[in-house]
């Protein structure tokens, strides 16, 4: 099994306990023989999407920006499971994570299809990873924010032609089980 | 009124086209794609009491650069408190269902930043606005202009206009069936294919550059 983890934590200070727990869980997967591509996004040089559509119309499948997003695009097409990790920043996922998500579009085609009674883009690759979310919350995060973020990832799964298999909340203590082994 | 254009395409965007539909001489436009200017934009934001954010849907929500700007605004505690804010969000998809999560998010954001949310105007099917002759979108243009006139004088939005702009939440089965039939003829891909051919990239359109890596 191959797992790609996009860790969009944006703050050392707020997330150190949870992040340590996350990395311990990933180590368990590694020891089981699974392949884990772990991307700590805040440490990577990744530019914002320019909306140029070169990846659709000039160099199909390839982004014109050559930066540390490229490894993520390569991992995306090989992985069985894609895990989005984020703390809740201003009621939504962090800009750090959203920036990387925007830059996934080279792995989709510009062409539109009817999928589950809605218009969506075709995936470029046959293999589509199963999606998971690990959301770090603290006492300031309200239920409507969590619900909205869960609904957001359901929409993302629909757009990717995939499923959101798990959506787990990790509170500020970082003591919960990430249950990556359940994948 | 301050208009915050959140499209990564900046002045060459459909968001810019929509902004021109209602822009007045005394209005100011800032381009959120210019990340290094975000700090400077906070001072501009502070000087206005009516603010409109316009941006396209990127992977089911706001573009990352827009979220980064919101996060920057939040650090300047109380900067948005009491200001009147409306949003115009748009996407190339013909149904408004794609924009619903974002519309809900604006309500959460208004609580977080303390601004008064006028409403969110949702415009599906926006791809190509910037390339279309103005008369092709005259009705949409008039509706947006009326709504923005209401916003300027703190009147509630005309719900009929908001709903007309949003159109259908989801396509019906008949429309989907017709689309699927047209797709087989290639008509639905004409726009993409003509651009691919112009760029000498048509033969590479299904390339999978990362498959063999």
CSV table of C-alpha atoms in Angstrom, one decimal:
chain,number,residue,atom,x,y,z
A,1,UNK,CA,0.0,0.0,0.0
A,2,UNK,CA,1.2,3.5,-0.8
A,3,UNK,CA,0.1,6.5,1.2
A,4,UNK,CA,0.7,10.2,0.3
A,5,UNK,CA,0.3,12.6,3.2
A,6,UNK,CA,0.0,16.3,2.6
A,7,UNK,CA,0.6,17.9,5.9
A,8,UNK,CA,-0.7,21.5,5.8
A,9,UNK,CA,-0.1,22.4,9.4
A,10,UNK,CA,0.9,26.0,9.3
A,11,UNK,CA,2.2,26.5,12.8
A,12,UNK,CA,5.0,24.8,14.9
A,13,UNK,CA,3.6,26.3,18.0
A,14,UNK,CA,0.0,25.1,17.8
A,15,UNK,CA,0.6,21.7,16.4
A,16,UNK,CA,3.7,20.2,17.8
A,17,UNK,CA,2.0,17.5,19.9
A,18,UNK,CA,-0.4,16.4,17.1
A,19,UNK,CA,2.3,16.5,14.5
A,20,UNK,CA,4.6,14.3,16.5
A,21,UNK,CA,1.7,11.8,16.9
A,22,UNK,CA,1.0,12.0,13.1
A,23,UNK,CA,4.7,11.2,12.4
A,24,UNK,CA,4.7,8.3,14.8
A,25,UNK,CA,1.7,6.8,13.1
A,26,UNK,CA,3.4,7.2,9.7
A,27,UNK,CA,6.5,5.4,11.1
A,28,UNK,CA,4.2,2.5,12.1
A,29,UNK,CA,3.0,2.3,8.4
A,30,UNK,CA,6.6,2.4,7.3
A,31,UNK,CA,7.5,-0.5,9.6
A,32,UNK,CA,4.6,-2.5,8.2
A,33,UNK,CA,6.2,-2.3,4.8
A,34,UNK,CA,3.8,0.4,3.4
A,35,UNK,CA,5.3,3.2,1.3
A,36,UNK,CA,4.7,6.6,2.8
A,37,UNK,CA,5.3,9.8,0.8
A,38,UNK,CA,5.2,12.5,3.6
A,39,UNK,CA,5.2,16.1,2.6
A,40,UNK,CA,5.5,18.7,5.3
A,41,UNK,CA,4.1,21.6,3.2
A,42,UNK,CA,5.3,24.5,5.3
A,43,UNK,CA,8.9,23.5,4.7
A,44,UNK,CA,8.5,23.2,0.9
A,45,UNK,CA,8.9,26.0,-1.6
A,46,UNK,CA,5.6,25.9,-3.4
A,47,UNK,CA,4.1,28.8,-5.4
A,48,UNK,CA,0.5,29.7,-5.7
A,49,UNK,CA,-1.4,28.5,-8.8
A,50,UNK,CA,-1.3,31.1,-11.5
A,51,UNK,CA,-4.5,30.0,-13.2
A,52,UNK,CA,-2.6,29.9,-16.5
A,53,UNK,CA,-4.0,26.5,-17.6
A,54,UNK,CA,-0.7,25.7,-19.3
A,55,UNK,CA,-1.0,22.3,-17.6
A,56,UNK,CA,-4.2,21.7,-19.7
A,57,UNK,CA,-3.6,23.6,-22.9
A,58,UNK,CA,0.2,24.0,-23.5
A,59,UNK,CA,2.1,21.3,-21.7
A,60,UNK,CA,-0.7,18.8,-20.9
A,61,UNK,CA,-0.2,17.3,-17.5
A,62,UNK,CA,2.8,19.4,-16.5
A,63,UNK,CA,2.7,22.6,-14.5
A,64,UNK,CA,4.8,25.5,-15.8
A,65,UNK,CA,6.0,26.3,-12.3
A,66,UNK,CA,9.0,24.1,-11.5
A,67,UNK,CA,9.1,23.9,-7.7
A,68,UNK,CA,8.7,21.5,-4.9
A,69,UNK,CA,5.0,20.8,-5.9
A,70,UNK,CA,6.3,18.4,-8.6
A,71,UNK,CA,7.1,15.6,-6.2
A,72,UNK,CA,3.6,15.8,-4.9
A,73,UNK,CA,2.1,15.5,-8.4
A,74,UNK,CA,4.2,12.5,-9.0
A,75,UNK,CA,3.2,10.9,-5.7
A,76,UNK,CA,-0.5,11.6,-6.4
A,77,UNK,CA,-0.6,9.4,-9.5
A,78,UNK,CA,1.0,6.5,-7.7
A,79,UNK,CA,-0.6,6.5,-4.3
A,80,UNK,CA,-3.5,4.4,-3.1
A,81,UNK,CA,-4.4,6.8,-0.3
A,82,UNK,CA,-4.1,10.6,-0.1
A,83,UNK,CA,-4.3,12.1,3.3
A,84,UNK,CA,-5.0,15.8,3.8
A,85,UNK,CA,-3.8,17.1,7.1
A,86,UNK,CA,-4.6,20.6,8.4
A,87,UNK,CA,-5.3,22.7,11.4
A,88,UNK,CA,-8.3,24.9,11.3
A,89,UNK,CA,-7.2,28.4,10.4
A,90,UNK,CA,-10.0,31.0,10.3
A,91,UNK,CA,-12.7,28.4,10.0
A,92,UNK,CA,-11.2,26.5,7.1
A,93,UNK,CA,-8.1,24.6,6.0
A,94,UNK,CA,-4.8,26.5,6.0
A,95,UNK,CA,-3.7,28.5,3.0
A,96,UNK,CA,-0.6,26.3,3.2
A,97,UNK,CA,-2.7,23.2,2.3
A,98,UNK,CA,-5.1,25.0,-0.1
A,99,UNK,CA,-2.1,26.3,-2.1
A,100,UNK,CA,-1.0,22.7,-2.7
A,101,UNK,CA,-4.5,21.5,-3.5
A,102,UNK,CA,-4.9,24.2,-6.2
A,103,UNK,CA,-1.7,22.9,-7.8
A,104,UNK,CA,-3.1,19.4,-8.3
A,105,UNK,CA,-5.0,20.3,-11.4
A,106,UNK,CA,-2.4,19.1,-13.9
A,107,UNK,CA,-3.5,15.6,-12.9
A,108,UNK,CA,-6.9,16.3,-14.3
A,109,UNK,CA,-8.1,17.0,-17.8
A,110,UNK,CA,-9.8,20.1,-18.9
A,111,UNK,CA,-12.6,18.0,-20.4
A,112,UNK,CA,-15.9,17.9,-18.5
A,113,UNK,CA,-18.0,14.9,-17.8
A,114,UNK,CA,-21.3,14.2,-16.1
A,115,UNK,CA,-20.3,12.3,-12.9
A,116,UNK,CA,-22.9,11.5,-10.2
A,117,UNK,CA,-25.3,13.9,-11.9
A,118,UNK,CA,-23.0,16.8,-11.8
A,119,UNK,CA,-20.4,18.3,-14.2
A,120,UNK,CA,-16.8,17.5,-13.2
A,121,UNK,CA,-13.4,17.3,-14.8
A,122,UNK,CA,-12.1,13.9,-16.0
A,123,UNK,CA,-9.1,12.6,-14.1
A,124,UNK,CA,-6.0,12.4,-16.3
A,125,UNK,CA,-4.8,9.1,-14.8
A,126,UNK,CA,-6.7,5.9,-14.4
A,127,UNK,CA,-5.8,5.5,-10.8
A,128,UNK,CA,-7.5,7.8,-8.4
A,129,UNK,CA,-6.4,7.8,-4.7
A,130,UNK,CA,-8.9,7.3,-1.9
A,131,UNK,CA,-9.1,10.5,0.2
A,132,UNK,CA,-8.7,11.0,4.0
A,133,UNK,CA,-8.7,14.0,6.2
A,134,UNK,CA,-7.1,14.5,9.6
A,135,UNK,CA,-8.2,17.8,11.0
A,136,UNK,CA,-6.5,19.3,14.0
A,137,UNK,CA,-8.8,21.4,16.2
A,138,UNK,CA,-8.5,23.3,19.5
A,139,UNK,CA,-11.1,24.7,21.8
A,140,UNK,CA,-11.7,27.7,19.6
A,141,UNK,CA,-13.0,25.6,16.7
A,142,UNK,CA,-16.8,25.4,16.4
A,143,UNK,CA,-18.9,22.6,15.1
A,144,UNK,CA,-20.1,24.5,12.1
A,145,UNK,CA,-16.5,25.0,11.0
A,146,UNK,CA,-15.8,21.2,11.3
A,147,UNK,CA,-19.0,20.4,9.4
A,148,UNK,CA,-18.1,22.8,6.6
A,149,UNK,CA,-14.6,21.4,6.2
A,150,UNK,CA,-16.0,17.9,6.1
A,151,UNK,CA,-18.5,18.9,3.4
A,152,UNK,CA,-15.6,20.6,1.6
A,153,UNK,CA,-13.6,17.4,1.4
A,154,UNK,CA,-16.6,15.5,0.3
A,155,UNK,CA,-16.9,18.0,-2.6
A,156,UNK,CA,-13.2,17.5,-3.4
A,157,UNK,CA,-13.6,13.7,-3.4
A,158,UNK,CA,-16.5,14.1,-5.8
A,159,UNK,CA,-14.5,16.3,-8.1
A,160,UNK,CA,-11.6,13.9,-8.0
A,161,UNK,CA,-13.9,11.0,-8.9
A,162,UNK,CA,-12.9,9.4,-5.6
A,163,UNK,CA,-14.3,8.9,-2.1
A,164,UNK,CA,-13.6,10.5,1.3
A,165,UNK,CA,-13.1,7.3,3.2
A,166,UNK,CA,-12.2,8.9,6.6
A,167,UNK,CA,-12.5,12.3,8.2
A,168,UNK,CA,-11.0,12.4,11.7
A,169,UNK,CA,-10.8,15.1,14.2
A,170,UNK,CA,-7.8,15.4,16.4
A,171,UNK,CA,-8.2,17.7,19.4
A,172,UNK,CA,-5.6,19.8,21.0
A,173,UNK,CA,-4.2,17.1,23.3
A,174,UNK,CA,-3.0,15.0,20.4
A,175,UNK,CA,-3.8,11.8,22.2
A,176,UNK,CA,-6.2,10.4,19.7
A,177,UNK,CA,-5.5,7.4,17.5
A,178,UNK,CA,-5.0,8.4,13.9
A,179,UNK,CA,-5.9,4.9,12.8
A,180,UNK,CA,-3.8,5.0,9.6
A,181,UNK,CA,-3.6,1.3,10.0
A,182,UNK,CA,-7.3,1.2,9.1
A,183,UNK,CA,-6.6,2.3,5.5
B,1,UNK,CA,-16.0,51.0,-2.4
B,2,UNK,CA,-13.0,48.7,-2.4
B,3,UNK,CA,-13.0,45.7,-4.8
B,4,UNK,CA,-10.6,42.9,-4.0
B,5,UNK,CA,-10.0,40.8,-7.1
B,6,UNK,CA,-8.9,37.4,-5.8
B,7,UNK,CA,-8.3,35.7,-9.2
B,8,UNK,CA,-4.7,34.4,-9.7
B,9,UNK,CA,-5.1,35.8,-13.3
B,10,UNK,CA,-5.4,39.3,-11.9
B,11,UNK,CA,-6.3,41.9,-14.5
B,12,UNK,CA,-6.7,39.3,-17.2
B,13,UNK,CA,-9.4,37.4,-15.3
B,14,UNK,CA,-13.1,36.8,-15.4
B,15,UNK,CA,-13.2,38.3,-12.0
B,16,UNK,CA,-11.8,41.5,-13.5
B,17,UNK,CA,-14.4,41.4,-16.2
B,18,UNK,CA,-17.2,41.1,-13.6
B,19,UNK,CA,-15.7,44.0,-11.6
B,20,UNK,CA,-15.9,46.2,-14.6
B,21,UNK,CA,-19.6,45.6,-14.8
B,22,UNK,CA,-20.2,47.8,-11.7
B,23,UNK,CA,-17.0,49.7,-11.2
B,24,UNK,CA,-17.3,53.4,-10.6
B,25,UNK,CA,-14.7,56.2,-10.7
B,26,UNK,CA,-14.4,56.5,-7.0
B,27,UNK,CA,-13.9,52.7,-6.5
B,28,UNK,CA,-10.5,51.2,-5.9
B,29,UNK,CA,-9.4,47.7,-7.1
B,30,UNK,CA,-6.7,45.7,-5.5
B,31,UNK,CA,-5.3,42.4,-6.9
B,32,UNK,CA,-4.8,39.7,-4.3
B,33,UNK,CA,-2.6,37.7,-6.6
B,34,UNK,CA,0.1,40.2,-5.7
B,35,UNK,CA,1.1,38.4,-2.5
B,36,UNK,CA,4.0,40.7,-1.5
B,37,UNK,CA,1.6,43.6,-1.4
B,38,UNK,CA,-0.8,42.0,1.1
B,39,UNK,CA,0.6,43.9,4.0
B,40,UNK,CA,0.2,47.2,2.1
B,41,UNK,CA,-3.3,46.2,1.2
B,42,UNK,CA,-4.3,46.1,4.9
B,43,UNK,CA,-3.9,49.9,5.1
B,44,UNK,CA,-6.1,50.3,2.0
B,45,UNK,CA,-8.7,47.9,3.5
B,46,UNK,CA,-8.8,50.0,6.7
B,47,UNK,CA,-9.8,53.1,4.7
B,48,UNK,CA,-13.0,51.6,3.1
B,49,UNK,CA,-16.3,50.7,4.7
B,50,UNK,CA,-17.8,48.8,1.7
B,51,UNK,CA,-15.7,45.9,0.4
B,52,UNK,CA,-16.4,43.4,-2.3
B,53,UNK,CA,-14.3,40.3,-2.8
B,54,UNK,CA,-14.5,38.7,-6.3
B,55,UNK,CA,-12.9,35.4,-7.0
B,56,UNK,CA,-13.2,32.1,-8.9
B,57,UNK,CA,-13.6,28.6,-7.6
B,58,UNK,CA,-10.3,26.8,-7.3
B,59,UNK,CA,-10.6,23.1,-6.3
B,60,UNK,CA,-14.0,23.6,-4.6
B,61,UNK,CA,-13.1,26.7,-2.6
B,62,UNK,CA,-11.3,30.0,-2.7
B,63,UNK,CA,-7.9,30.2,-4.4
B,64,UNK,CA,-5.0,29.6,-2.0
B,65,UNK,CA,-3.8,33.2,-2.3
B,66,UNK,CA,-7.2,34.5,-1.2
B,67,UNK,CA,-7.1,32.3,1.9
B,68,UNK,CA,-3.6,33.6,2.6
B,69,UNK,CA,-4.9,37.1,2.4
B,70,UNK,CA,-7.8,36.4,4.8
B,71,UNK,CA,-5.2,34.9,7.2
B,72,UNK,CA,-3.2,38.1,6.9
B,73,UNK,CA,-6.3,40.2,7.6
B,74,UNK,CA,-7.0,38.1,10.7
B,75,UNK,CA,-3.6,38.9,12.2
B,76,UNK,CA,-4.5,42.6,12.1
B,77,UNK,CA,-7.0,42.2,14.8
B,78,UNK,CA,-10.3,44.0,14.3
B,79,UNK,CA,-9.4,45.5,10.9
B,80,UNK,CA,-12.7,44.3,9.4
B,81,UNK,CA,-14.9,44.9,12.3
B,82,UNK,CA,-18.2,46.5,11.4
B,83,UNK,CA,-17.3,46.9,7.7
B,84,UNK,CA,-19.9,45.9,5.1
B,85,UNK,CA,-18.7,43.1,2.9
B,86,UNK,CA,-20.1,41.2,0.0
B,87,UNK,CA,-18.7,38.4,-2.1
B,88,UNK,CA,-19.0,37.6,-5.8
B,89,UNK,CA,-17.9,34.0,-6.5
B,90,UNK,CA,-18.0,32.3,-9.8
B,91,UNK,CA,-17.0,29.1,-11.6
B,92,UNK,CA,-16.9,27.6,-15.0
B,93,UNK,CA,-19.3,24.8,-14.0
B,94,UNK,CA,-22.8,25.5,-15.1
B,95,UNK,CA,-24.4,24.5,-11.7
B,96,UNK,CA,-24.3,26.5,-8.5
B,97,UNK,CA,-23.9,23.5,-6.3
B,98,UNK,CA,-20.1,23.7,-6.6
B,99,UNK,CA,-20.1,27.1,-4.9
B,100,UNK,CA,-22.3,26.2,-1.9
B,101,UNK,CA,-19.5,25.3,0.5
B,102,UNK,CA,-17.8,28.6,-0.2
B,103,UNK,CA,-21.0,30.5,0.3
B,104,UNK,CA,-21.4,28.9,3.7
B,105,UNK,CA,-17.7,29.7,4.5
B,106,UNK,CA,-18.4,33.4,4.1
B,107,UNK,CA,-20.8,33.3,7.0
B,108,UNK,CA,-18.2,31.7,9.2
B,109,UNK,CA,-15.6,34.2,8.0
B,110,UNK,CA,-17.9,37.1,8.9
B,111,UNK,CA,-18.1,35.8,12.4
B,112,UNK,CA,-14.4,35.3,12.7
B,113,UNK,CA,-13.4,38.7,11.2
B,114,UNK,CA,-16.4,40.7,12.6
B,115,UNK,CA,-17.6,42.2,9.3
B,116,UNK,CA,-21.2,42.6,8.3
B,117,UNK,CA,-22.0,40.1,5.5
B,118,UNK,CA,-24.3,41.6,2.9
B,119,UNK,CA,-24.5,38.4,0.9
B,120,UNK,CA,-22.7,36.2,-1.6
B,121,UNK,CA,-23.5,36.5,-5.2
B,122,UNK,CA,-23.0,33.2,-7.0
B,123,UNK,CA,-22.4,33.2,-10.8
B,124,UNK,CA,-21.9,29.8,-12.4
B,125,UNK,CA,-20.8,29.3,-16.0
B,126,UNK,CA,-18.3,32.2,-15.9
B,127,UNK,CA,-15.5,30.7,-17.9
B,128,UNK,CA,-15.0,32.9,-21.0
B,129,UNK,CA,-16.7,36.0,-19.6
B,130,UNK,CA,-13.6,38.0,-20.4
B,131,UNK,CA,-13.6,36.7,-24.0
B,132,UNK,CA,-17.3,37.3,-24.7
B,133,UNK,CA,-18.8,40.4,-26.3
B,134,UNK,CA,-20.4,42.5,-23.6
B,135,UNK,CA,-23.9,42.1,-25.0
B,136,UNK,CA,-23.7,38.3,-24.5
B,137,UNK,CA,-23.8,38.8,-20.7
B,138,UNK,CA,-25.9,41.9,-20.6
B,139,UNK,CA,-28.6,40.5,-18.3
B,140,UNK,CA,-26.0,39.2,-15.8
B,141,UNK,CA,-24.2,42.5,-16.0
B,142,UNK,CA,-27.4,44.4,-15.2
B,143,UNK,CA,-28.3,42.1,-12.3
B,144,UNK,CA,-24.8,42.4,-10.8
B,145,UNK,CA,-24.9,46.2,-11.2
B,146,UNK,CA,-28.3,46.5,-9.5
B,147,UNK,CA,-27.1,44.4,-6.6
B,148,UNK,CA,-23.9,46.4,-6.2
B,149,UNK,CA,-25.9,49.6,-6.3
B,150,UNK,CA,-28.0,48.2,-3.4
B,151,UNK,CA,-24.9,47.2,-1.6
B,152,UNK,CA,-23.4,50.7,-1.9
B,153,UNK,CA,-26.4,52.2,-0.1
B,154,UNK,CA,-26.8,49.4,2.5
B,155,UNK,CA,-30.1,48.1,1.0
B,156,UNK,CA,-30.6,44.3,1.3
B,157,UNK,CA,-30.0,42.5,-1.9
B,158,UNK,CA,-32.9,41.8,-4.2
B,159,UNK,CA,-33.3,38.0,-3.6
B,160,UNK,CA,-34.8,37.5,-7.0
B,161,UNK,CA,-31.7,38.8,-8.7
B,162,UNK,CA,-29.4,36.8,-6.5
B,163,UNK,CA,-31.3,33.6,-7.3
B,164,UNK,CA,-31.5,34.4,-11.0
B,165,UNK,CA,-27.7,34.8,-11.2
B,166,UNK,CA,-27.1,31.6,-9.3
B,167,UNK,CA,-29.4,29.7,-11.7
B,168,UNK,CA,-30.0,26.0,-11.2
B,169,UNK,CA,-28.4,24.3,-8.2
B,170,UNK,CA,-27.9,21.1,-10.3
B,171,UNK,CA,-28.5,20.2,-13.9
B,172,UNK,CA,-31.5,18.0,-14.5
B,173,UNK,CA,-31.3,14.5,-15.9
B,174,UNK,CA,-32.4,15.6,-19.4
B,175,UNK,CA,-29.6,18.2,-19.6
B,176,UNK,CA,-27.0,15.7,-18.4
B,177,UNK,CA,-28.3,13.2,-21.0
B,178,UNK,CA,-28.0,15.7,-23.8
B,179,UNK,CA,-24.5,16.7,-22.6
B,180,UNK,CA,-23.4,13.1,-22.6
B,181,UNK,CA,-24.7,12.7,-26.2
B,182,UNK,CA,-23.0,15.9,-27.3
B,183,UNK,CA,-19.8,14.8,-25.6
B,184,UNK,CA,-19.7,11.8,-28.0
B,185,UNK,CA,-19.7,14.2,-31.0
B,186,UNK,CA,-16.8,16.2,-29.5
B,187,UNK,CA,-18.8,19.5,-29.4
B,188,UNK,CA,-18.4,19.9,-25.7
B,189,UNK,CA,-14.6,19.9,-26.1
B,190,UNK,CA,-14.4,22.4,-28.9
B,191,UNK,CA,-13.1,25.3,-26.7
B,192,UNK,CA,-10.4,23.1,-25.1
B,193,UNK,CA,-9.4,21.4,-28.4
B,194,UNK,CA,-9.1,24.7,-30.4
B,195,UNK,CA,-6.8,26.1,-27.7
B,196,UNK,CA,-4.8,22.8,-27.6
B,197,UNK,CA,-4.4,23.0,-31.4
B,198,UNK,CA,-3.4,26.6,-31.3
B,199,UNK,CA,-0.6,25.7,-28.9
B,200,UNK,CA,0.5,22.6,-30.9
B,201,UNK,CA,-0.4,20.5,-27.9
B,202,UNK,CA,-3.5,18.7,-29.2
B,203,UNK,CA,-1.7,15.4,-29.7
B,204,UNK,CA,-0.4,15.5,-26.2
B,205,UNK,CA,-3.8,16.3,-24.6
B,206,UNK,CA,-4.0,12.9,-22.8
B,207,UNK,CA,-0.3,12.8,-21.8
B,208,UNK,CA,0.5,11.3,-18.5
B,209,UNK,CA,3.9,12.6,-17.8
B,210,UNK,CA,4.2,11.1,-14.3
B,211,UNK,CA,3.1,7.5,-15.2
B,212,UNK,CA,6.5,6.1,-15.9
B,213,UNK,CA,8.3,7.8,-13.1
